[in-house]
Coordinates of C-alpha atoms in Angstrom, one line a residue:
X1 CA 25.9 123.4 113.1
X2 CA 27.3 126.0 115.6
X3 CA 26.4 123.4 118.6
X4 CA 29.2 120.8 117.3
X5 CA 31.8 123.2 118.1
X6 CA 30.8 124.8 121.4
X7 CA 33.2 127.4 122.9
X8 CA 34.2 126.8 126.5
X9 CA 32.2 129.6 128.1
X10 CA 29.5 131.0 126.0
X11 CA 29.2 134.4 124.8
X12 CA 26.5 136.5 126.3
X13 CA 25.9 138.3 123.2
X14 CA 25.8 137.6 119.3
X15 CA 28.5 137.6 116.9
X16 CA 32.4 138.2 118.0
X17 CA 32.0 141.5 119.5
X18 CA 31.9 140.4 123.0
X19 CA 34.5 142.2 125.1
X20 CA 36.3 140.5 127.4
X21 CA 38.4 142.0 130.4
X22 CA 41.1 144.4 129.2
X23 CA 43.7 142.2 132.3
X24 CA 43.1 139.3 130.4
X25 CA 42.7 137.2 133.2
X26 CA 40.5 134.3 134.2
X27 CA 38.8 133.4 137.7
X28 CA 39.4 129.8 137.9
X29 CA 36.1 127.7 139.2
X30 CA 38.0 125.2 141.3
X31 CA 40.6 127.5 143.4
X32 CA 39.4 130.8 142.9
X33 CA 43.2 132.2 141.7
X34 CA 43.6 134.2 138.6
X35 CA 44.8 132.7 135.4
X36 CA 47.0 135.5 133.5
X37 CA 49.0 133.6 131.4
X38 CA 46.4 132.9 128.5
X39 CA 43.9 134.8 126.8
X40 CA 40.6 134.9 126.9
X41 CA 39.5 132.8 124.1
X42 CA 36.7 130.0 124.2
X43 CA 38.1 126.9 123.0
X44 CA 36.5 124.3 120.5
X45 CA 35.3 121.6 122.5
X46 CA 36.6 119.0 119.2
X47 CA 40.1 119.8 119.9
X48 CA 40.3 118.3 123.5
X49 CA 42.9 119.7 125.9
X50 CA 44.0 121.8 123.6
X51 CA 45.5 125.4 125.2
X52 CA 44.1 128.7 123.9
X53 CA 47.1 129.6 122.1
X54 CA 47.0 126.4 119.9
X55 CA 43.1 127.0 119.4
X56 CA 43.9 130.6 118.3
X57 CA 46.6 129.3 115.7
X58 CA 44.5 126.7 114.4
X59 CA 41.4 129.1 113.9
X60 CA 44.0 131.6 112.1
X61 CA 45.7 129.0 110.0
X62 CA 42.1 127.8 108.9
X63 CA 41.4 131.4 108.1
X64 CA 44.1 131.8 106.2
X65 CA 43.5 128.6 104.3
X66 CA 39.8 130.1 103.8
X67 CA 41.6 133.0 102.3
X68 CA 44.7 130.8 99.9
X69 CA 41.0 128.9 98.3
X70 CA 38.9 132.2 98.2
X71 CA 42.1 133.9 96.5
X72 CA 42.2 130.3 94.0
X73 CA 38.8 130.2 93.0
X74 CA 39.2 134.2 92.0
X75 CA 42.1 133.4 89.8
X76 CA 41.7 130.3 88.7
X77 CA 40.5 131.1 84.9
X78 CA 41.7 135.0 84.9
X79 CA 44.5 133.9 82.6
X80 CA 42.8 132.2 80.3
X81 CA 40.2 135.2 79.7
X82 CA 41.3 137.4 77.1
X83 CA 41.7 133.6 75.4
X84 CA 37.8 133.1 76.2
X85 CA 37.1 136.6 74.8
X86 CA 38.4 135.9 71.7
X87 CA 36.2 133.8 69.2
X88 CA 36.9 131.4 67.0
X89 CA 40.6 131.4 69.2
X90 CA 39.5 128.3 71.3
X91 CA 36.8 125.6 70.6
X92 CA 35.6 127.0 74.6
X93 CA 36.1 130.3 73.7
X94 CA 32.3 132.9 73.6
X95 CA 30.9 132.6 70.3
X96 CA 30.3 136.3 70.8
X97 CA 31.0 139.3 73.0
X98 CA 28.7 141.7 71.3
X99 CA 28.8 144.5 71.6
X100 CA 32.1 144.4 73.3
X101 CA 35.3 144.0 71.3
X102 CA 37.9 142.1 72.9
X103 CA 39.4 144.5 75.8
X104 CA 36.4 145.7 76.4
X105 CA 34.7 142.3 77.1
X106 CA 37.7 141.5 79.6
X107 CA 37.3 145.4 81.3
X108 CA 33.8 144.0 81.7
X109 CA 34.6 140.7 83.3
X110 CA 37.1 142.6 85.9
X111 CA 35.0 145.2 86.4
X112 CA 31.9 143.2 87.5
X113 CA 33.7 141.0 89.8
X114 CA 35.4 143.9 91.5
X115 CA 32.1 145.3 91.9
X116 CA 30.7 142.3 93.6
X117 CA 33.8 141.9 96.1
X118 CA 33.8 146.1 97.1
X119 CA 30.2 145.1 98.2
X120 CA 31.1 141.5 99.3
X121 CA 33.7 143.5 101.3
X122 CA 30.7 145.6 103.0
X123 CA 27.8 143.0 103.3
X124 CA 30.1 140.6 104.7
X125 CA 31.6 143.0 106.8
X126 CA 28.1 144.1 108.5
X127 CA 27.5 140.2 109.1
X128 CA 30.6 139.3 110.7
X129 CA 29.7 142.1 113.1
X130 CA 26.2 141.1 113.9
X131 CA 26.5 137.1 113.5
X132 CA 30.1 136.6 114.3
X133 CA 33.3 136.4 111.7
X134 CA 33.0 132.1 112.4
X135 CA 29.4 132.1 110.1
X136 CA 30.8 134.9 108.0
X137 CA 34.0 132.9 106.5
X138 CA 31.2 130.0 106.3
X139 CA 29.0 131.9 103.9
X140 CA 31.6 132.9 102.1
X141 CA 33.3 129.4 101.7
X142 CA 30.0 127.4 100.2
X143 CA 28.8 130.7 98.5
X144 CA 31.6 130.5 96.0
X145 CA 31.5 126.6 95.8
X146 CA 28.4 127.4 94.5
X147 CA 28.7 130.3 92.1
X148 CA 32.3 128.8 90.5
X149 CA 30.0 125.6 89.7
X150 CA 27.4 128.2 88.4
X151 CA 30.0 130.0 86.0
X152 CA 31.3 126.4 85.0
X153 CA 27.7 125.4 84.2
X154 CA 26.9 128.6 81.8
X155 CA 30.4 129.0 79.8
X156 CA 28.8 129.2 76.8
X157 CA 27.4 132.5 76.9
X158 CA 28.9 135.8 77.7
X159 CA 26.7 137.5 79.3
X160 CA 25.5 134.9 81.4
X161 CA 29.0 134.8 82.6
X162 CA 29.4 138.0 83.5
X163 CA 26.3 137.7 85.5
X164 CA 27.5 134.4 87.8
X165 CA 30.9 136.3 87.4
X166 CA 29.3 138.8 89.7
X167 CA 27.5 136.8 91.9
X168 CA 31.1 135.3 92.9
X169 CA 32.3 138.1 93.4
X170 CA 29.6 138.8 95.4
X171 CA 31.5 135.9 97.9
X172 CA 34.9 136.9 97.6
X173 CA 36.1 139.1 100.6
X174 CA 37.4 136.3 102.5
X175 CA 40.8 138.1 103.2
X176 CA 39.4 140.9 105.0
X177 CA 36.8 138.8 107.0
X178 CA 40.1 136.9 108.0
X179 CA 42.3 140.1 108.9
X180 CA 39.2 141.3 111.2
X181 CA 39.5 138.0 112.8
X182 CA 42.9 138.2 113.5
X183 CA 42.6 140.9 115.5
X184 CA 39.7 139.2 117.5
X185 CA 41.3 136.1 118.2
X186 CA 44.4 138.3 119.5
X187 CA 42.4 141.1 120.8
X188 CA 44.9 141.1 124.0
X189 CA 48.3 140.4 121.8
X190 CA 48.4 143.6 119.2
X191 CA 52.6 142.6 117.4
X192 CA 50.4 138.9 116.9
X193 CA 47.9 140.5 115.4
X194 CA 49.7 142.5 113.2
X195 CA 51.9 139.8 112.4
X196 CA 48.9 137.3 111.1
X197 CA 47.5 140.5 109.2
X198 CA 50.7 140.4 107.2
X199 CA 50.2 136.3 106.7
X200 CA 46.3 137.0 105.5
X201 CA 47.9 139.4 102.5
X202 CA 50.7 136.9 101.5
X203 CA 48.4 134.1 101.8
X204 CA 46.2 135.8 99.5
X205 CA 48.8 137.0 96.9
X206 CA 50.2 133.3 97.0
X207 CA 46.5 132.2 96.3
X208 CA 46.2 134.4 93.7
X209 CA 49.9 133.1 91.9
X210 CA 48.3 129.4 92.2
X211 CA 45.1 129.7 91.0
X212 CA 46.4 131.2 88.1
X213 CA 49.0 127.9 87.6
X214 CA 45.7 126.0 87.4
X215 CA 45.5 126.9 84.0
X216 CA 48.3 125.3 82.9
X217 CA 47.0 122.1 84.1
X218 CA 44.1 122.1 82.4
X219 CA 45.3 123.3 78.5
X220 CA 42.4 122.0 76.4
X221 CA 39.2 123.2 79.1
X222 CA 39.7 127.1 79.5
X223 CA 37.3 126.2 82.5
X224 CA 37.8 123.5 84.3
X225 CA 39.6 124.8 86.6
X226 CA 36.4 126.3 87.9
X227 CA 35.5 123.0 88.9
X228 CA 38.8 121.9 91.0
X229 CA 38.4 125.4 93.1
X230 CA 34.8 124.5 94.0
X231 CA 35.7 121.3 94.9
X232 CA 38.9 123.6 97.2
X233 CA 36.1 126.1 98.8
X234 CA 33.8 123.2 99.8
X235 CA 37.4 122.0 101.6
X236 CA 37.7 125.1 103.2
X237 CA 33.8 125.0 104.6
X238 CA 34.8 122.0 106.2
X239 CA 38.2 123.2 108.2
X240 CA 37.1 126.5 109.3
X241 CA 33.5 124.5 110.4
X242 CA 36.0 122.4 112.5
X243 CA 38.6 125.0 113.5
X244 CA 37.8 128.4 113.4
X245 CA 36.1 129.1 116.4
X246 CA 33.9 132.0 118.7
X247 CA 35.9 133.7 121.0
X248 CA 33.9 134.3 124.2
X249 CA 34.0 136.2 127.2
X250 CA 35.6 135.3 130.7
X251 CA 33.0 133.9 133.0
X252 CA 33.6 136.3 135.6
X253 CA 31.4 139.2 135.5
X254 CA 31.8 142.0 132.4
X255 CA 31.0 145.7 133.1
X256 CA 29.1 146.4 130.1
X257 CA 30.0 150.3 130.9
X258 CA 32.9 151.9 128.1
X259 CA 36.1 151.0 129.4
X260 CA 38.1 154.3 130.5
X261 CA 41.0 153.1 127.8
X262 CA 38.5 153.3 125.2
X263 CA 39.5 155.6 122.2
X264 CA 37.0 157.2 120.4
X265 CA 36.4 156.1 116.6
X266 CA 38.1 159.0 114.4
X267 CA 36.1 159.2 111.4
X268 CA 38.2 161.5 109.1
X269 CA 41.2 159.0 109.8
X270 CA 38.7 155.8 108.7
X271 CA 37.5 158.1 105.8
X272 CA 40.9 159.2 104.7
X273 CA 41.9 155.6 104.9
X274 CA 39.3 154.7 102.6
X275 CA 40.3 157.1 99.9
X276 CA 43.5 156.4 99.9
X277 CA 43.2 152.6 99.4
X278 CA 40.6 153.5 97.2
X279 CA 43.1 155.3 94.7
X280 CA 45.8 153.0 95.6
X281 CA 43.8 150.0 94.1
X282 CA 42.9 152.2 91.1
X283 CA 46.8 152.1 90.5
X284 CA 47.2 148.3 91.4
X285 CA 44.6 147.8 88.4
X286 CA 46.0 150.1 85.5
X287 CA 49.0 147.2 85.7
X288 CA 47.8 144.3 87.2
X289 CA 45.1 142.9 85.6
X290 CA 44.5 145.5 83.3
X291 CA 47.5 146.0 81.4
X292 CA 48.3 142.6 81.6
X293 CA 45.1 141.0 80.7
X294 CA 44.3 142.6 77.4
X295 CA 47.7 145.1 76.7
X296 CA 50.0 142.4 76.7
X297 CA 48.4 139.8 75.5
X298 CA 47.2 142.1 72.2
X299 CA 50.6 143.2 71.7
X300 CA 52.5 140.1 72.3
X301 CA 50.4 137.3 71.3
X302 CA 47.0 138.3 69.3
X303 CA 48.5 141.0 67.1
X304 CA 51.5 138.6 65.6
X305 CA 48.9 136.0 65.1
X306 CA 46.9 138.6 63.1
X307 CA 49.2 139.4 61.0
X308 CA 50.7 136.1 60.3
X309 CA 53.8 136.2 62.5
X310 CA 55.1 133.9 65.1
X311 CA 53.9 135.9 68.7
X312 CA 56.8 136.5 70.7
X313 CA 54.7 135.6 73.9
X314 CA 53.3 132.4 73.6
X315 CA 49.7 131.0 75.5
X316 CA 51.4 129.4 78.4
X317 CA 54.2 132.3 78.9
X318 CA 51.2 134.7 79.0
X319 CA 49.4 132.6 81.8
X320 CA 52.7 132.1 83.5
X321 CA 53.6 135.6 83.9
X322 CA 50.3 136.5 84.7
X323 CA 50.2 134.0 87.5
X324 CA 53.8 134.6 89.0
X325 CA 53.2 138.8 89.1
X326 CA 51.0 138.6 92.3
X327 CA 54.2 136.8 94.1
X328 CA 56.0 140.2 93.4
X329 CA 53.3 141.1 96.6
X330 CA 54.7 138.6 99.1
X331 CA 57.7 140.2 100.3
X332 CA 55.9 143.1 101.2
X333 CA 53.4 141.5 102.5
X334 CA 55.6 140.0 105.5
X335 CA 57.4 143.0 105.9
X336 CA 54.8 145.2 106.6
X337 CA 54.2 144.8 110.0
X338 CA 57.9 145.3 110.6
X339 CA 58.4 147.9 108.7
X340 CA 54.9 149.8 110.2
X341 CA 56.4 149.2 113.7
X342 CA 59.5 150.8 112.5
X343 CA 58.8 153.9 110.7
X344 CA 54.0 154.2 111.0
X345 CA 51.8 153.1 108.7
X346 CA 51.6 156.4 107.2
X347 CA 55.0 156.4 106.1
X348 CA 55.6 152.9 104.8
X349 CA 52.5 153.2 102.8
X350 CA 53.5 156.2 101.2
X351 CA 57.2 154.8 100.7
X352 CA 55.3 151.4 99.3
X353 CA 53.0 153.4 96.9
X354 CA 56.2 155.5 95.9
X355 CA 58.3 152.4 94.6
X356 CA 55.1 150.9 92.6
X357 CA 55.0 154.1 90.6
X358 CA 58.6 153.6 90.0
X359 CA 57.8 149.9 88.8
X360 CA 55.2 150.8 86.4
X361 CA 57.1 153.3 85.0
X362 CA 60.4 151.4 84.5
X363 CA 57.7 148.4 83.1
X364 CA 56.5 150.7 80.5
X365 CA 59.7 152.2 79.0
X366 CA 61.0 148.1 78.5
X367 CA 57.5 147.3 77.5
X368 CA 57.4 149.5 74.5
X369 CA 57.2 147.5 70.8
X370 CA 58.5 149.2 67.6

């Protein structure tokens, strides 16, 4: 209930959209003198005395811990698919994938859920912008609870699967939900911003590096681990319930005219944006997960086993090298905002997309088997 966490001046419209005054000052009540040295941010009555800086750091922390579980419950049985897709291979693995073979079936699986989170990404964009980004994580947090129980409860058919496989999906844009907060919470404080952008996309390639680990853990259940990352979102419900917050507007008086500062929206920049990371994550998946998740495990693992030979990749080296890849992201991750203040984002992304091309083509003259 939004009333157990009450901001300290209520926002006179819905959502987080409310602007408050570009000074970023306060009128104090008592003495009538102007308080410049904090932003304007509403601060959760629970936390007491607390400043608005420290509610602004817990609220992005707790968003960020929204997005390590959201980025967990996505990865948590990705390893063990091609393992799942396989019958007769494991006592939990699909009796049948008809009339998919094996890469097929797992092109399936991680084509569905990106489906569901490219419109999780939109949905959930359009509600954090009408109801508020607070409600927004909060729908995402319990919906994925639910649907990880919902995959756990129908993994003995395929195609029933697939279908819950969508539906979390469906729940998983927590990480840009989160970045869009960031710059809400610091609305007056742009480097901060920036810098807790760059903290959303290592939390969430960290995330992704531990929910795969979770298969190890669990050896002889391919998906229990859907069961420990439910248990992790319904965790997540309950911090961001407590600690992400509203911010809210000054109680002086807003103008609700444009602000002169205002810059227009440039369309063709927003649209060239999206093309480019739309081709950009087209790349990401020709090597991660898609040449890992049925290349290497065909050619290293089920091929040898076909023919009788001992697989020079075993089960848990797959899962482990499938896990630790998304920590190659980190480092960039926390360099980005440095490295966009330095040289514009234009130019680091193109000097970022430059050396992945580089990488995938240095993987695939070591990766080659005679």
């Amino acid at each position: 209930r939004d009333d157990l966490i009450t901001p300290l001046y209520e926002p006179s419209c819905k959502g987080d959209s409310a602007r408050p005054e570009e000074t970023g000052t306060t009128r104090s009540s008592s003495n009538n003198v102007d308080n410049d040295k904090e932003p304007i941010l509403g601060t959760a009555s629970l936390m007491g005395k607390s400043t608005s800086d420290t509610a602004a750091q817990r609220a992005a922390y707790a968003a960020m811990f929204a997005v390590f579980v959201d980025a967990i419950n996505m990865m948590c049985i990705a390893p063990n698919l091609p393992i799942m897709v396989t019958p007769g291979l494991h006592e939990d693995s699909f009796p049948s994938t008809e009339p998919f073979d094996i890469a097929t079936a797992q092109y399936a699986h991680d084509a569905v859920e990106a489906l569901g989170m490219v419109i999780s990404n939109f949905v959930f964009g359009y509600i954090a912008d009408r109801i508020g980004s607070r409600k927004a994580i909060l729908l995402l947090m319990i919906g994925s609870c639910c649907t990880s129980v919902g995959i756990y409860l129908v993994r003995s058919n395929y195609w029933s699967f697939i279908a819950m496989t969508f539906a979390n999906g469906l729940f998983g844009s927590a990480a840009a939900i989160a970045n869009g907060y960031m710059f809400i919470i610091y609305k007056n404080d742009r480097e901060k911003a920036d810098e807790f952008g760059g903290y959303v996309m290592a939390t969430l390639m960290v995330g992704l590096t531990v929910g795969g680990l979770f298969t190890l853990f669990f050896p002889s259940n391919l998906f229990r681990p859907l069961l420990l990352s439910s248990a992790l979102c319904f965790l997540a419900f309950v911090v961001c319930f407590i600690f992400v917050f509203v911010p809210s507007e000054s109680p002086v008086e807003i103008d609700s005219e444009p602000e002169e500062d205002d810059i227009p929206l440039d369309k063709r920049a927003i649209s060239n944006v999206i093309i480019g990371a739309s081709f950009d994550h087209l790349g990401t998946l020709g090597i991660y997960p898609l040449a890992f998740s049925p290349v290497m495990y065909q050619r290293f693992f089920l091929d040898f086993q076909i023919a009788n030979k001992v697989p020079i990749m075993s089960g848990n080296e797959y899962r482990w090298l499938f896990s630790m890849i998304g920590l190659a992201a980190v480092p960039a991750a926390l360099l980005m905002p440095l490295v966009n203040k330095k040289l514009g984002v234009a130019i680091s992304t193109i000097i970022s997309n430059l050396i992945t091309a580089g990488a995938i083509i240095a993987l695939l003259s070591v990766a080659a088997i005679d």
